[in-house]
Amino acid sequence: MKPVIGYAGMTHLGINSAAAAAAYGFQTVCFDPDEDLIDRLKQGKIPVIEPGLNEIIGSQASRLTFSSHHEALHACQVIYIAADVATDEQGRSDLTQIQGLITRVVPNLSSSAILVVLCQVPPGFTRNLVVSKDRLFYQVETLIFGQAVERAMSPERFIVGCEVPERELPASYKTFLDAFSCPVLPMKYESAELAKISINCCLVGMISVANTLAELCERIGADWREIVPALRLDKRIGPHAYLSPGLGIAGGNLERDLTTVCNLAEEYGTDAEVVRSWMHNSRYRKDWVLRMFHREVLPRDTCSEIAILGLAYKENTHSTKNSPSLALIAHLKDWALRVYDPVVDGSEVDHPKCTRADSPLEAVRDADVVILMTPWPEFKDVKPADLLQVMRGRTVIDPFQILPGRECESLGFQYISLGQRQYRRDQ
Amino acid sequence: MFVHHHSIPSPPTRVVVIGAGGFVGGAIVKQLTGEGIPILSLTRKEVDLLETDASKKLKSFLRPTDSVVLVSALAPAKTVTMLMQNLQMAEAVCHVLCSTEIHHLLYISSDAVYADDANPVRENSPVAPTTLHGMMHAARELMLKSSTQAPVACLRPTLIYGAQDPHSGYGPNRFRREAAKGGPVHIFGDGEEQRDHVMVNDVAKLVSLALSYRSEGALNAVTGVSTAFRIIAEMVARQFGVEVKSQPRPGPRPHLLHRFFDITNTLKAFPTFHFTPIKQGLDLVKQGMT
């Protein structure tokens, strides 16, 4: 018989994970103490944007029970603590919310229920919980904003922190994990907690390599796009390596893990200088567009109006945590802005001369410069010929190469993107 | 980087420039005067910071509403004696600041406070001077910050050029003087070392901006563009119609071939300010000479 799965904490992590559990045929209880949130979820109003999420929740309604009463979890054999852990500006976690959640949930565990911590917690957190260790586990989450459903439905593996890794997992928990048909890797609590951080460090390391070498490409005339396929064919690097240069890490989760490593290194006297360098590189990259605007645009063109496409920190998400777009806008207060984002409403924008547009083309009308700050798929529909018609100026800053650069240049635009030398109109 | 105490620029009530008679001090006075800002120019004639009564004299000039610019220095400080003299001058100012209220202090420091290999140099690059001159500025920054309750801005210029430059060090100033005498303009070796050169007028404009925003912290007064000495020599030679000639280096090729700066913090601190490109700056300097 299939166990009933419970999720406590209906944030991004909890909602997507619960949807995946239901999609695999498990009765799923979704608990959050926020009554308003639960009411909205019952009405099908999902507070996060993820491709495919609304469809799953709609199709699995019969398996999903939403409740703001923790007693509802009593029916579950496996209960996940699945609330996202908020971070401050320094990337430090605020664990008080999930500690409060655990305090509520533990008294409602049935005698045979398993408690699994799925949140982003620092090493040592799980072992310190006052819960019987033979029924306490930590499971690594590898949610990616914008791909959360896909990741929850098709995990590469489950990394499970245990008191005794050699001991077989409880039947209910094993049944649930086996449904996903992927490897299960039991290990010590601390190893699993650090595995999560290790994964993110590897990703940031790759991103930092891409950023560093892409900047060099911009100076020496190489093209990072030409180099990447060669790297992906190297078995030691791999086809899915994070090799796209960007505007600094954002979203909060990677930053959190880097901060945790630095804090642990400070506490235990290990060397984390390379991690600090990654953080430094990330801050540096965040200002790439600002530097290009001042270096490549202002010396040549009078610029009175700037169009900014994209406010979210990446595509397919509503999140603006550490968004490069908002960081840029903060330093453009002397220019008039018109912004457009398909999802973010712009209320976070703090700017004295900023107006919101309802479409990309409306945003760019009469603009001197257009800057594509988020690689939303719909921006690919913007045609350079349309820009030519409606824009006043002839500069496109497109870090992620959403628009066809050569076509832009052939139409007379100065086209500026990451990882390739900037060719000016006068060159 | 700079943090502004004024979100909207507001002209200072009065600016006291200590070291107004020098190359940089003179440019600051000219800039502020042009903006109609009341100034009290103090030269060695009014207050000699090496005299025993320097603190007493300086104190008598200051008001609580004054913005003070300290640009006075015996530069470059090449010897231990010069280092100590410069610190003694700063000590005299610090004695005054400890017991006198002022509105704002701006200190003209130097990029020599950074380590030689801090490429690209930013304001958060480690302060690790390798010369007595750099150590002098680093020590003075700390002395001043620890002596006043007022916000302290440290502006750290790199190689400054301008018509009135008194040093004629290797670079635009010496090249121009050689060219003006009929040339040739001499470079060492191939002159391939790239350095950032900032026009003195731009330093003065940054001072004005920092005063009007009542900025606090450190900011590099650098253009963000590094140019080879040979390129600059050729620009100057063309201006005067003379030749560039290579001569052997006086010593070994420098360990640090190039020095670059990241000026992101300047773009954020003063978004509408732009440095004068080197070619344009050299033209302006030549016009100033004629």
XYZ file of C-alpha atoms in Angstrom, chain A residues 3-414:
412
model
C 2.209 5.665 1.974
C 0.570 9.048 2.399
C 3.115 11.819 1.976
C 2.948 15.108 3.858
C 4.633 18.412 3.077
C 4.881 21.130 5.695
C 5.584 24.575 4.290
C 3.889 25.618 1.075
C 6.638 27.727 -0.468
C 8.300 27.147 -3.818
C 10.013 23.961 -2.631
C 7.009 22.502 -0.844
C 4.473 23.149 -3.583
C 6.590 21.717 -6.383
C 7.650 18.703 -4.356
C 4.070 17.964 -3.298
C 2.870 18.265 -6.897
C 5.467 15.711 -7.999
C 4.483 13.292 -5.200
C 0.856 13.482 -6.251
C 1.817 13.006 -9.890
C 3.502 9.735 -8.914
C 0.215 8.527 -7.459
C 0.684 9.270 -3.768
C -1.997 10.794 -1.628
C -0.375 14.030 -0.516
C -1.180 16.333 2.380
C -0.016 19.931 1.989
C 0.183 21.803 5.265
C 0.991 25.414 5.941
C -0.052 27.441 8.998
C -0.928 30.376 6.723
C -4.691 30.070 6.287
C -4.873 32.609 3.462
C -2.216 30.745 1.516
C -4.018 27.434 1.961
C -7.309 29.021 0.867
C -5.648 30.330 -2.290
C -4.112 26.943 -3.021
C -7.490 25.275 -2.570
C -8.850 27.663 -5.199
C -6.035 26.728 -7.566
C -4.251 30.057 -7.140
C -0.620 29.014 -7.136
C 1.692 31.665 -5.667
C 4.769 30.624 -7.666
C 5.461 30.556 -11.382
C 6.842 27.280 -12.732
C 6.307 25.727 -16.144
C 3.846 22.810 -15.833
C 3.026 23.370 -12.169
C -0.545 24.599 -12.602
C -1.311 21.686 -14.913
C -0.075 19.070 -12.439
C -1.900 20.598 -9.517
C -5.050 20.786 -11.612
C -4.819 17.184 -12.820
C -3.861 15.782 -9.405
C -6.487 17.645 -7.379
C -7.989 14.406 -6.069
C -4.667 13.383 -4.522
C -3.775 16.761 -3.043
C -5.203 17.852 0.298
C -4.436 21.397 1.444
C -4.770 22.219 5.112
C -3.729 24.899 7.579
C -4.307 22.474 10.488
C -1.216 20.524 11.461
C -3.416 17.671 12.660
C -3.933 16.831 8.991
C -0.371 15.491 8.925
C -1.281 12.754 11.391
C -2.461 10.637 8.458
C 0.970 10.738 6.770
C 3.662 8.075 6.902
C 6.364 10.330 5.464
C 6.386 14.031 6.295
C 8.704 16.474 4.617
C 9.671 19.779 6.177
C 9.707 21.609 2.887
C 9.631 25.346 3.488
C 12.155 27.500 1.662
C 14.614 29.073 4.060
C 14.846 32.824 3.611
C 18.232 34.559 3.412
C 19.346 38.067 4.206
C 21.474 40.335 2.001
C 24.638 38.577 3.140
C 23.242 35.185 2.150
C 22.744 34.076 5.748
C 19.828 31.730 6.429
C 17.002 32.570 8.773
C 16.175 29.164 10.244
C 13.575 30.368 12.729
C 10.654 29.682 10.378
C 11.503 26.040 9.745
C 12.382 25.503 13.378
C 8.902 26.783 14.215
C 7.439 24.498 11.574
C 9.250 21.463 12.974
C 8.026 22.321 16.465
C 4.450 22.287 15.157
C 4.825 19.127 13.111
C 6.703 16.786 15.451
C 3.886 16.378 18.031
C 1.576 15.343 15.181
C 3.744 12.578 13.845
C 2.023 9.234 14.021
C 3.978 6.589 15.902
C 5.467 5.134 12.718
C 5.849 8.313 10.672
C 9.143 9.400 9.162
C 10.288 13.035 9.308
C 12.421 14.262 6.410
C 14.074 17.676 6.361
C 14.069 18.884 2.747
C 14.987 22.523 3.385
C 18.274 24.281 2.785
C 19.957 23.829 6.176
C 23.582 24.085 7.259
C 25.596 20.991 8.192
C 24.793 19.903 11.726
C 21.207 21.144 11.667
C 19.497 17.771 11.270
C 21.511 15.952 13.931
C 20.713 18.683 16.441
C 16.952 18.230 16.074
C 15.310 16.656 19.089
C 13.644 13.865 17.149
C 14.290 10.155 17.392
C 17.119 9.584 14.927
C 15.796 6.300 13.550
C 12.870 8.189 12.042
C 14.682 11.399 11.114
C 16.235 11.965 7.691
C 17.612 14.823 5.647
C 17.073 14.818 1.890
C 18.912 17.056 -0.531
C 16.693 19.227 -2.707
C 18.036 20.359 -6.062
C 15.220 22.618 -7.135
C 16.031 24.995 -9.975
C 13.864 28.056 -10.353
C 12.109 27.819 -13.707
C 12.689 24.034 -13.915
C 11.305 23.025 -10.531
C 8.623 20.641 -11.805
C 10.974 18.884 -14.182
C 13.573 18.522 -11.427
C 11.030 17.266 -8.899
C 9.587 14.752 -11.351
C 12.880 13.457 -12.703
C 15.596 13.744 -10.067
C 19.061 12.452 -11.016
C 19.325 10.808 -7.592
C 18.140 11.093 -4.026
C 20.770 12.012 -1.471
C 19.543 10.947 1.951
C 21.142 11.892 5.252
C 20.720 9.246 7.968
C 21.837 8.429 11.464
C 23.062 5.008 10.257
C 23.603 4.979 6.465
C 24.126 1.210 6.399
C 20.673 0.576 7.807
C 17.850 0.015 5.303
C 15.503 2.940 4.924
C 12.053 2.586 6.503
C 9.634 0.831 4.154
C 7.297 3.769 3.672
C 10.109 6.140 2.817
C 11.788 3.595 0.524
C 8.525 2.926 -1.304
C 8.108 6.604 -1.960
C 11.671 7.187 -3.177
C 11.664 4.039 -5.345
C 8.683 5.385 -7.275
C 10.994 7.922 -8.917
C 13.272 5.177 -10.335
C 16.550 6.918 -9.613
C 19.552 6.004 -7.443
C 19.228 6.562 -3.699
C 22.444 7.492 -1.910
C 22.249 7.143 1.890
C 24.994 8.859 3.860
C 25.560 10.575 7.199
C 23.442 13.615 7.969
C 26.431 15.937 7.720
C 27.620 14.394 4.460
C 24.222 14.871 2.861
C 23.941 18.441 4.121
C 27.393 19.197 2.749
C 26.644 17.309 -0.487
C 23.921 19.833 -1.230
C 26.402 22.663 -0.687
C 29.066 20.826 -2.687
C 26.775 20.572 -5.693
C 26.159 24.291 -5.633
C 29.846 25.047 -5.184
C 30.638 22.981 -8.270
C 28.018 24.917 -10.217
C 29.322 28.283 -9.051
C 32.866 27.191 -9.845
C 31.846 26.430 -13.415
C 29.912 29.682 -13.726
C 32.917 31.590 -12.433
C 35.152 29.926 -15.018
C 32.698 30.867 -17.748
C 32.462 34.449 -16.486
C 36.212 34.863 -16.210
C 37.001 33.486 -19.633
C 34.041 35.135 -21.346
C 35.351 38.502 -20.167
C 38.718 37.625 -21.638
C 36.971 36.740 -24.913
C 35.431 40.203 -24.946
C 38.909 41.738 -24.799
C 40.950 39.501 -27.105
C 38.442 38.890 -29.881
C 37.567 35.278 -29.064
C 33.944 34.125 -28.898
C 32.927 32.144 -25.828
C 30.037 30.575 -27.759
C 32.552 28.893 -30.031
C 34.546 27.537 -27.116
C 31.655 26.058 -25.109
C 30.853 23.129 -27.456
C 34.490 22.061 -27.294
C 34.327 22.019 -23.516
C 31.063 20.094 -23.420
C 32.577 17.259 -25.466
C 35.291 16.812 -22.860
C 34.256 13.915 -20.603
C 35.776 15.636 -17.593
C 33.506 18.634 -18.124
C 30.370 17.161 -19.687
C 27.400 18.124 -21.836
C 25.365 19.723 -19.053
C 28.115 21.807 -17.462
C 27.167 25.316 -16.366
C 29.187 27.201 -18.946
C 26.951 30.135 -19.749
C 28.443 33.431 -18.599
C 26.034 35.524 -16.633
C 25.430 38.629 -14.610
C 26.383 37.175 -11.263
C 24.696 34.480 -9.248
C 21.247 35.369 -7.984
C 18.119 33.826 -6.569
C 19.513 33.374 -3.065
C 20.268 29.654 -2.886
C 23.737 29.553 -4.393
C 24.691 32.672 -2.445
C 23.507 31.008 0.747
C 25.705 27.967 0.251
C 28.780 30.053 -0.505
C 28.189 32.060 2.649
C 27.766 28.847 4.618
C 31.084 27.487 3.324
C 32.864 30.713 4.243
C 31.304 30.714 7.703
C 32.241 27.080 8.285
C 35.779 27.718 7.037
C 36.064 30.586 9.486
C 34.731 28.436 12.288
C 37.004 25.461 11.542
C 40.056 27.272 10.185
C 39.989 25.888 6.640
C 40.850 27.801 3.468
C 37.844 29.166 1.548
C 39.629 31.882 -0.403
C 38.503 30.443 -3.718
C 34.879 30.638 -2.595
C 35.353 34.280 -1.651
C 36.777 34.824 -5.119
C 33.642 33.313 -6.662
C 31.523 35.668 -4.582
C 33.685 38.555 -5.631
C 33.418 37.554 -9.283
C 29.662 37.351 -8.940
C 29.454 40.894 -7.578
C 31.724 42.084 -10.357
C 29.614 40.438 -13.066
C 26.443 41.970 -11.682
C 27.698 45.356 -12.868
C 28.699 44.193 -16.362
C 25.785 45.962 -18.053
C 26.406 49.157 -16.096
C 30.038 49.146 -17.234
C 29.051 48.498 -20.862
C 26.481 51.279 -20.747
C 29.055 53.782 -19.511
C 31.951 52.511 -21.609
C 30.306 51.657 -24.913
C 27.162 53.761 -25.079
C 27.415 57.065 -23.255
C 30.667 58.298 -24.853
C 29.064 58.011 -28.301
C 25.341 58.573 -27.945
C 23.137 60.958 -26.095
C 20.883 58.759 -24.090
C 17.713 59.995 -22.487
C 15.467 56.940 -22.443
C 16.381 53.335 -21.720
C 14.171 50.295 -22.253
C 14.761 47.388 -19.896
C 13.318 44.000 -20.762
C 13.196 41.643 -17.804
C 13.162 42.184 -14.047
C 13.165 38.593 -12.742
C 16.558 37.214 -11.779
C 16.183 34.564 -14.489
C 13.598 33.333 -16.959
C 10.482 31.395 -15.959
C 10.383 32.692 -12.428
C 8.742 35.517 -10.557
C 11.708 35.791 -8.188
C 13.741 39.003 -8.154
C 16.057 37.952 -5.318
C 19.454 39.554 -6.072
C 18.169 40.311 -9.576
C 20.839 41.917 -11.805
C 18.083 43.920 -13.432
C 17.021 45.601 -10.188
C 20.683 46.142 -9.288
C 21.235 47.895 -12.620
C 18.117 50.029 -12.304
C 19.332 51.301 -8.925
C 22.275 52.932 -10.707
C 20.361 54.455 -13.620
C 18.427 57.071 -11.675
C 19.572 59.885 -13.954
C 17.872 58.337 -16.982
C 14.227 57.733 -17.853
C 13.380 54.043 -17.928
C 10.605 51.981 -19.435
C 10.524 48.406 -18.165
C 8.725 45.236 -19.132
C 8.662 41.794 -17.544
C 6.157 39.062 -18.431
C 5.620 38.097 -14.785
C 7.162 40.588 -12.353
C 4.844 43.551 -11.891
C 7.609 46.061 -11.205
C 6.416 47.156 -7.778
C 9.932 46.391 -6.451
C 11.450 48.943 -8.807
C 12.691 51.957 -6.871
C 13.333 54.590 -9.517
C 12.121 58.177 -9.899
C 11.602 58.069 -13.672
C 10.434 54.553 -14.428
C 7.273 53.555 -16.267
C 5.930 50.075 -16.820
C 5.143 48.830 -20.327
C 2.702 46.102 -21.279
C 4.796 44.557 -24.025
C 8.414 44.464 -25.174
C 7.696 46.657 -28.174
C 5.890 49.220 -26.062
C 8.909 49.338 -23.765
C 11.378 49.954 -26.575
C 9.346 52.588 -28.419
C 11.460 55.767 -28.734
C 14.172 54.241 -26.530
C 17.788 55.159 -27.152
C 19.030 51.857 -25.779
C 17.354 48.527 -25.108
C 18.802 46.240 -22.452
C 17.609 42.628 -22.194
C 18.271 41.779 -18.556
C 16.368 38.478 -18.274
C 16.469 35.771 -20.956
C 12.708 35.257 -21.097
C 11.788 33.012 -24.064
C 9.200 35.503 -25.312
C 11.909 38.093 -25.953
C 13.100 35.883 -28.805
C 9.969 36.996 -30.646
C 11.224 40.569 -30.750
C 12.452 41.186 -34.294
C 15.451 43.443 -34.884
C 13.546 44.999 -37.780
C 10.798 45.991 -35.348
C 13.374 47.570 -33.061
C 14.660 49.526 -36.029
C 11.186 50.896 -36.642
C 10.235 51.889 -33.130
C 13.504 52.728 -31.362
C 15.102 56.148 -31.492
C 18.610 54.903 -30.772
C 20.646 52.099 -32.240
C 22.093 50.228 -29.276
C 21.124 46.763 -28.054
C 22.690 45.412 -24.862
C 21.808 41.738 -24.869
C 24.036 39.903 -22.374
C 22.430 36.500 -22.955
C 22.270 36.766 -26.758
C 18.492 36.448 -26.941
C 18.266 38.453 -30.144
C 20.129 37.523 -33.339
C 23.266 39.588 -32.901
C 24.460 39.509 -36.497
C 21.069 40.599 -37.774
C 21.069 43.450 -35.284
C 24.525 44.523 -36.471
C 23.545 44.238 -40.123
C 20.682 46.634 -39.444
C 23.099 49.146 -37.983
C 22.684 48.417 -34.295
C 25.573 48.424 -31.898
